[in-house]
């Protein structure tokens, strides 16, 4: 009974947090349209420095995505802006590349530079993360990335001071980011779409991806609880 209760708690928390983020972004889009500010978005920083700059803009977006996700900025917002700037498909691709690079940056920094500080600050949690990820770094990273719970950057830096190899963790994280990145890029692409269909699709896709993640989570429940909570 306690295990079922714990599973339900994680699932509900993930859904509530993700839907709350979607609701805030959706309200922002609605207010922009309601206030007649759609055209004002043409002067937005993203339009001036990213969207209208061709390859230079793409590199700027990916670089900023990598930096901000590495230091803990929500990757959902990053991908929302990618969807706004480049549309659903390309925004998802670029957002995933950027957040994957951000994961790699935090991991490598932790492993090469910040090891002593991180071990002192998070010593009790490092062994739990090590035990969880070492079983299968790619699959375990994939599992915890399906949920909008915990801290993305803390997971990255803790993983950096474990014994796991870098490549499987970074690749597993990048693939695990994809479902939610798709959701928020789709949502962001709806900023310039008069129909609300894309936003409804984003909510449905988010629920489906969270339930899929929950199914995977159940398989590794005992180990994952220490990481995502």
mmCIF file of N, CA, C and O in Angstrom, residues 15-81:
data_model
loop_
_atom_site.group_PDB
_atom_site.id
_atom_site.type_symbol
_atom_site.label_atom_id
_atom_site.label_comp_id
_atom_site.label_asym_id
_atom_site.label_seq_id
_atom_site.Cartn_x
_atom_site.Cartn_y
_atom_site.Cartn_z
ATOM 1 N N UNK A 15 2.535 15.572 -12.793
ATOM 2 C CA UNK A 15 1.463 16.124 -13.614
ATOM 3 C C UNK A 15 1.128 17.550 -13.200
ATOM 4 O O UNK A 15 0.978 18.440 -14.038
ATOM 5 N N UNK A 16 1.027 17.783 -11.889
ATOM 6 C CA UNK A 16 0.661 19.113 -11.404
ATOM 7 C C UNK A 16 1.724 20.143 -11.783
ATOM 8 O O UNK A 16 1.409 21.235 -12.261
ATOM 9 N N UNK A 17 2.980 19.797 -11.570
ATOM 10 C CA UNK A 17 4.049 20.748 -11.876
ATOM 11 C C UNK A 17 4.090 21.071 -13.362
ATOM 12 O O UNK A 17 4.186 22.237 -13.748
ATOM 13 N N UNK A 18 4.022 20.044 -14.199
ATOM 14 C CA UNK A 18 4.080 20.274 -15.637
ATOM 15 C C UNK A 18 2.876 21.036 -16.154
ATOM 16 O O UNK A 18 3.009 21.965 -16.955
ATOM 17 N N UNK A 19 1.682 20.671 -15.681
ATOM 18 C CA UNK A 19 0.474 21.364 -16.122
ATOM 19 C C UNK A 19 0.450 22.800 -15.623
ATOM 20 O O UNK A 19 -0.068 23.689 -16.304
ATOM 21 N N UNK A 20 1.014 23.033 -14.442
ATOM 22 C CA UNK A 20 1.082 24.403 -13.932
ATOM 23 C C UNK A 20 1.967 25.262 -14.823
ATOM 24 O O UNK A 20 1.643 26.427 -15.121
ATOM 25 N N UNK A 21 3.089 24.700 -15.271
ATOM 26 C CA UNK A 21 3.975 25.446 -16.169
ATOM 27 C C UNK A 21 3.281 25.737 -17.500
ATOM 28 O O UNK A 21 3.379 26.838 -18.039
ATOM 29 N N UNK A 22 2.564 24.746 -18.009
ATOM 30 C CA UNK A 22 1.814 24.954 -19.244
ATOM 31 C C UNK A 22 0.743 26.026 -19.057
ATOM 32 O O UNK A 22 0.518 26.855 -19.935
ATOM 33 N N UNK A 23 0.085 26.007 -17.891
ATOM 34 C CA UNK A 23 -0.971 26.984 -17.623
ATOM 35 C C UNK A 23 -0.416 28.404 -17.580
ATOM 36 O O UNK A 23 -1.014 29.345 -18.123
ATOM 37 N N UNK A 24 0.729 28.576 -16.939
ATOM 38 C CA UNK A 24 1.351 29.906 -16.850
ATOM 39 C C UNK A 24 1.729 30.411 -18.242
ATOM 40 O O UNK A 24 1.474 31.574 -18.597
ATOM 41 N N UNK A 25 2.324 29.531 -19.045
ATOM 42 C CA UNK A 25 2.705 29.933 -20.392
ATOM 43 C C UNK A 25 1.469 30.208 -21.248
ATOM 44 O O UNK A 25 1.440 31.147 -22.045
ATOM 45 N N UNK A 26 0.448 29.376 -21.082
ATOM 46 C CA UNK A 26 -0.783 29.581 -21.832
ATOM 47 C C UNK A 26 -1.445 30.901 -21.475
ATOM 48 O O UNK A 26 -1.952 31.625 -22.346
ATOM 49 N N UNK A 27 -1.447 31.242 -20.181
ATOM 50 C CA UNK A 27 -2.008 32.514 -19.749
ATOM 51 C C UNK A 27 -1.222 33.678 -20.334
ATOM 52 O O UNK A 27 -1.805 34.687 -20.757
ATOM 53 N N UNK A 28 0.094 33.523 -20.395
ATOM 54 C CA UNK A 28 0.929 34.577 -20.968
ATOM 55 C C UNK A 28 0.589 34.798 -22.438
ATOM 56 O O UNK A 28 0.460 35.938 -22.892
ATOM 57 N N UNK A 29 0.427 33.696 -23.179
ATOM 58 C CA UNK A 29 0.066 33.794 -24.595
ATOM 59 C C UNK A 29 -1.294 34.466 -24.749
ATOM 60 O O UNK A 29 -1.481 35.349 -25.602
ATOM 61 N N UNK A 30 -2.243 34.072 -23.907
ATOM 62 C CA UNK A 30 -3.594 34.642 -23.987
ATOM 63 C C UNK A 30 -3.568 36.143 -23.720
ATOM 64 O O UNK A 30 -4.211 36.927 -24.427
ATOM 65 N N UNK A 31 -2.822 36.559 -22.691
ATOM 66 C CA UNK A 31 -2.760 37.977 -22.341
ATOM 67 C C UNK A 31 -2.109 38.796 -23.450
ATOM 68 O O UNK A 31 -2.519 39.933 -23.714
ATOM 69 N N UNK A 32 -1.088 38.204 -24.096
ATOM 70 C CA UNK A 32 -0.445 38.899 -25.213
ATOM 71 C C UNK A 32 -1.449 39.147 -26.333
ATOM 72 O O UNK A 32 -1.548 40.244 -26.887
ATOM 73 N N UNK A 33 -2.230 38.117 -26.634
ATOM 74 C CA UNK A 33 -3.224 38.255 -27.706
ATOM 75 C C UNK A 33 -4.351 39.188 -27.286
ATOM 76 O O UNK A 33 -4.807 40.028 -28.067
ATOM 77 N N UNK A 34 -4.812 39.044 -26.060
ATOM 78 C CA UNK A 34 -5.937 39.845 -25.569
ATOM 79 C C UNK A 34 -5.587 41.325 -25.557
ATOM 80 O O UNK A 34 -6.425 42.178 -25.852
ATOM 81 N N UNK A 35 -4.343 41.620 -25.221
ATOM 82 C CA UNK A 35 -3.899 43.007 -25.162
ATOM 83 C C UNK A 35 -3.497 43.552 -26.528
ATOM 84 O O UNK A 35 -3.103 44.712 -26.653
ATOM 85 N N UNK A 36 -3.586 42.711 -27.552
ATOM 86 C CA UNK A 36 -3.226 43.151 -28.895
ATOM 87 C C UNK A 36 -1.754 43.377 -29.085
ATOM 88 O O UNK A 36 -1.336 44.236 -29.873
ATOM 89 N N UNK A 37 -0.949 42.599 -28.365
ATOM 90 C CA UNK A 37 0.495 42.790 -28.417
ATOM 91 C C UNK A 37 1.197 41.815 -29.351
ATOM 92 O O UNK A 37 2.425 41.723 -29.323
ATOM 93 N N UNK A 38 0.435 41.103 -30.163
ATOM 94 C CA UNK A 38 1.060 40.129 -31.066
ATOM 95 C C UNK A 38 2.133 40.778 -31.930
ATOM 96 O O UNK A 38 3.241 40.246 -32.098
ATOM 97 N N UNK A 39 1.804 41.947 -32.481
ATOM 98 C CA UNK A 39 2.756 42.617 -33.354
ATOM 99 C C UNK A 39 3.986 43.111 -32.594
ATOM 100 O O UNK A 39 5.076 43.230 -33.155
ATOM 101 N N UNK A 40 3.771 43.414 -31.306
ATOM 102 C CA UNK A 40 4.897 43.898 -30.517
ATOM 103 C C UNK A 40 5.974 42.850 -30.354
ATOM 104 O O UNK A 40 7.128 43.168 -30.101
ATOM 105 N N UNK A 41 5.570 41.601 -30.502
ATOM 106 C CA UNK A 41 6.548 40.530 -30.391
ATOM 107 C C UNK A 41 7.593 40.603 -31.498
ATOM 108 O O UNK A 41 8.659 40.013 -31.393
ATOM 109 N N UNK A 42 7.275 41.331 -32.592
ATOM 110 C CA UNK A 42 8.236 41.486 -33.675
ATOM 111 C C UNK A 42 9.482 42.246 -33.217
ATOM 112 O O UNK A 42 10.530 42.169 -33.857
ATOM 113 N N UNK A 43 9.375 43.014 -32.132
ATOM 114 C CA UNK A 43 10.516 43.763 -31.618
ATOM 115 C C UNK A 43 11.153 43.063 -30.429
ATOM 116 O O UNK A 43 12.056 43.609 -29.804
ATOM 117 N N UNK A 44 10.666 41.916 -30.142
ATOM 118 C CA UNK A 44 11.196 41.150 -29.013
ATOM 119 C C UNK A 44 12.642 40.766 -29.287
ATOM 120 O O UNK A 44 13.060 40.587 -30.436
ATOM 121 N N UNK A 45 13.416 40.596 -28.197
ATOM 122 C CA UNK A 45 14.832 40.251 -28.318
ATOM 123 C C UNK A 45 15.031 38.990 -29.149
ATOM 124 O O UNK A 45 15.952 38.908 -29.957
ATOM 125 N N UNK A 46 14.163 38.011 -28.974
ATOM 126 C CA UNK A 46 14.294 36.756 -29.725
ATOM 127 C C UNK A 46 14.179 37.004 -31.214
ATOM 128 O O UNK A 46 14.935 36.451 -32.016
ATOM 129 N N UNK A 47 13.239 37.856 -31.603
ATOM 130 C CA UNK A 47 13.071 38.148 -33.025
ATOM 131 C C UNK A 47 14.270 38.899 -33.597
ATOM 132 O O UNK A 47 14.693 38.645 -34.722
ATOM 133 N N UNK A 48 14.809 39.803 -32.796
ATOM 134 C CA UNK A 48 15.903 40.645 -33.273
ATOM 135 C C UNK A 48 17.237 39.913 -33.323
ATOM 136 O O UNK A 48 18.041 40.125 -34.232
ATOM 137 N N UNK A 49 17.480 39.053 -32.346
ATOM 138 C CA UNK A 49 18.810 38.472 -32.216
ATOM 139 C C UNK A 49 18.887 36.974 -32.516
ATOM 140 O O UNK A 49 19.989 36.425 -32.569
ATOM 141 N N UNK A 50 17.739 36.351 -32.663
ATOM 142 C CA UNK A 50 17.740 34.907 -32.899
ATOM 143 C C UNK A 50 17.025 34.566 -34.195
ATOM 144 O O UNK A 50 17.619 34.058 -35.151
ATOM 145 N N UNK A 51 15.755 34.876 -34.224
ATOM 146 C CA UNK A 51 14.914 34.417 -35.316
ATOM 147 C C UNK A 51 15.311 34.979 -36.678
ATOM 148 O O UNK A 51 15.235 34.273 -37.694
ATOM 149 N N UNK A 52 15.714 36.218 -36.707
ATOM 150 C CA UNK A 52 15.981 36.887 -37.983
ATOM 151 C C UNK A 52 17.446 36.827 -38.394
ATOM 152 O O UNK A 52 17.845 37.472 -39.364
ATOM 153 N N UNK A 53 18.246 36.050 -37.706
ATOM 154 C CA UNK A 53 19.688 36.063 -37.934
ATOM 155 C C UNK A 53 20.231 34.833 -38.648
ATOM 156 O O UNK A 53 21.440 34.631 -38.699
ATOM 157 N N UNK A 54 19.355 33.999 -39.170
ATOM 158 C CA UNK A 54 19.816 32.837 -39.912
ATOM 159 C C UNK A 54 20.656 31.898 -39.062
ATOM 160 O O UNK A 54 20.323 31.619 -37.909
ATOM 161 N N UNK A 55 21.772 31.440 -39.637
ATOM 162 C CA UNK A 55 22.633 30.500 -38.932
ATOM 163 C C UNK A 55 23.195 31.113 -37.651
ATOM 164 O O UNK A 55 23.320 30.437 -36.624
ATOM 165 N N UNK A 56 23.507 32.399 -37.706
ATOM 166 C CA UNK A 56 24.009 33.078 -36.514
ATOM 167 C C UNK A 56 22.987 33.035 -35.384
ATOM 168 O O UNK A 56 23.333 32.820 -34.214
ATOM 169 N N UNK A 57 21.731 33.207 -35.733
ATOM 170 C CA UNK A 57 20.674 33.144 -34.733
ATOM 171 C C UNK A 57 20.516 31.754 -34.163
ATOM 172 O O UNK A 57 20.276 31.589 -32.954
ATOM 173 N N UNK A 58 20.629 30.747 -35.024
ATOM 174 C CA UNK A 58 20.541 29.352 -34.562
ATOM 175 C C UNK A 58 21.644 29.062 -33.558
ATOM 176 O O UNK A 58 21.399 28.484 -32.482
ATOM 177 N N UNK A 59 22.871 29.470 -33.900
ATOM 178 C CA UNK A 59 23.999 29.230 -33.001
ATOM 179 C C UNK A 59 23.838 30.009 -31.695
ATOM 180 O O UNK A 59 24.198 29.519 -30.621
ATOM 181 N N UNK A 60 23.279 31.213 -31.795
ATOM 182 C CA UNK A 60 23.026 32.004 -30.593
ATOM 183 C C UNK A 60 22.022 31.305 -29.690
ATOM 184 O O UNK A 60 22.229 31.194 -28.473
ATOM 185 N N UNK A 61 20.941 30.828 -30.290
ATOM 186 C CA UNK A 61 19.914 30.146 -29.494
ATOM 187 C C UNK A 61 20.462 28.889 -28.846
ATOM 188 O O UNK A 61 20.251 28.644 -27.651
ATOM 189 N N UNK A 62 21.175 28.068 -29.607
ATOM 190 C CA UNK A 62 21.726 26.824 -29.058
ATOM 191 C C UNK A 62 22.740 27.133 -27.953
ATOM 192 O O UNK A 62 22.741 26.488 -26.891
ATOM 193 N N UNK A 63 23.575 28.130 -28.196
ATOM 194 C CA UNK A 63 24.575 28.492 -27.193
ATOM 195 C C UNK A 63 23.947 28.988 -25.904
ATOM 196 O O UNK A 63 24.353 28.587 -24.798
ATOM 197 N N UNK A 64 22.949 29.862 -26.028
ATOM 198 C CA UNK A 64 22.266 30.360 -24.839
ATOM 199 C C UNK A 64 21.483 29.251 -24.141
ATOM 200 O O UNK A 64 21.428 29.203 -22.906
ATOM 201 N N UNK A 65 20.887 28.366 -24.926
ATOM 202 C CA UNK A 65 20.154 27.233 -24.342
ATOM 203 C C UNK A 65 21.100 26.362 -23.522
ATOM 204 O O UNK A 65 20.759 25.927 -22.414
ATOM 205 N N UNK A 66 22.276 26.101 -24.079
ATOM 206 C CA UNK A 66 23.257 25.286 -23.368
ATOM 207 C C UNK A 66 23.695 25.956 -22.079
ATOM 208 O O UNK A 66 23.750 25.325 -21.011
ATOM 209 N N UNK A 67 23.995 27.252 -22.168
ATOM 210 C CA UNK A 67 24.462 27.970 -20.980
ATOM 211 C C UNK A 67 23.390 28.020 -19.891
ATOM 212 O O UNK A 67 23.640 27.679 -18.728
ATOM 213 N N UNK A 68 22.192 28.466 -20.264
ATOM 214 C CA UNK A 68 21.150 28.652 -19.261
ATOM 215 C C UNK A 68 20.670 27.331 -18.662
ATOM 216 O O UNK A 68 20.381 27.251 -17.460
ATOM 217 N N UNK A 69 20.602 26.279 -19.470
ATOM 218 C CA UNK A 69 20.201 24.989 -18.905
ATOM 219 C C UNK A 69 21.303 24.432 -18.009
ATOM 220 O O UNK A 69 21.024 23.770 -17.006
ATOM 221 N N UNK A 70 22.569 24.725 -18.327
ATOM 222 C CA UNK A 70 23.686 24.256 -17.504
ATOM 223 C C UNK A 70 23.672 24.883 -16.123
ATOM 224 O O UNK A 70 24.082 24.255 -15.140
ATOM 225 N N UNK A 71 23.190 26.126 -16.031
ATOM 226 C CA UNK A 71 23.185 26.816 -14.737
ATOM 227 C C UNK A 71 21.846 26.711 -14.020
ATOM 228 O O UNK A 71 21.658 27.317 -12.961
ATOM 229 N N UNK A 72 20.907 25.955 -14.600
ATOM 230 C CA UNK A 72 19.676 25.663 -13.878
ATOM 231 C C UNK A 72 18.425 26.350 -14.355
ATOM 232 O O UNK A 72 17.363 26.197 -13.743
ATOM 233 N N UNK A 73 18.488 27.103 -15.459
ATOM 234 C CA UNK A 73 17.270 27.731 -15.993
ATOM 235 C C UNK A 73 16.351 26.644 -16.531
ATOM 236 O O UNK A 73 16.818 25.692 -17.163
ATOM 237 N N UNK A 74 15.034 26.725 -16.296
ATOM 238 C CA UNK A 74 14.120 25.650 -16.721
ATOM 239 C C UNK A 74 14.204 25.360 -18.216
ATOM 240 O O UNK A 74 14.010 26.262 -19.039
ATOM 241 N N UNK A 75 14.491 24.127 -18.554
ATOM 242 C CA UNK A 75 14.607 23.767 -19.970
ATOM 243 C C UNK A 75 13.255 23.848 -20.666
ATOM 244 O O UNK A 75 13.193 24.013 -21.893
ATOM 245 N N UNK A 76 12.150 23.740 -19.904
ATOM 246 C CA UNK A 76 10.833 23.866 -20.516
ATOM 247 C C UNK A 76 10.636 25.256 -21.110
ATOM 248 O O UNK A 76 10.077 25.414 -22.197
ATOM 249 N N UNK A 77 11.111 26.277 -20.404
ATOM 250 C CA UNK A 77 11.005 27.649 -20.918
ATOM 251 C C UNK A 77 11.913 27.825 -22.125
ATOM 252 O O UNK A 77 11.554 28.488 -23.111
ATOM 253 N N UNK A 78 13.093 27.233 -22.065
ATOM 254 C CA UNK A 78 14.028 27.301 -23.191
ATOM 255 C C UNK A 78 13.381 26.736 -24.452
ATOM 256 O O UNK A 78 13.471 27.323 -25.541
ATOM 257 N N UNK A 79 12.729 25.595 -24.321
ATOM 258 C CA UNK A 79 12.111 24.957 -25.491
ATOM 259 C C UNK A 79 10.838 25.686 -25.924
ATOM 260 O O UNK A 79 10.489 25.689 -27.111
ATOM 261 N N UNK A 80 10.139 26.294 -24.977
ATOM 262 C CA UNK A 80 9.004 27.149 -25.322
ATOM 263 C C UNK A 80 9.469 28.270 -26.251
ATOM 264 O O UNK A 80 8.843 28.544 -27.281
ATOM 265 N N UNK A 81 10.589 28.905 -25.900
ATOM 266 C CA UNK A 81 11.112 29.975 -26.731
ATOM 267 C C UNK A 81 11.635 29.445 -28.060
ATOM 268 O O UNK A 81 11.551 30.129 -29.086
#
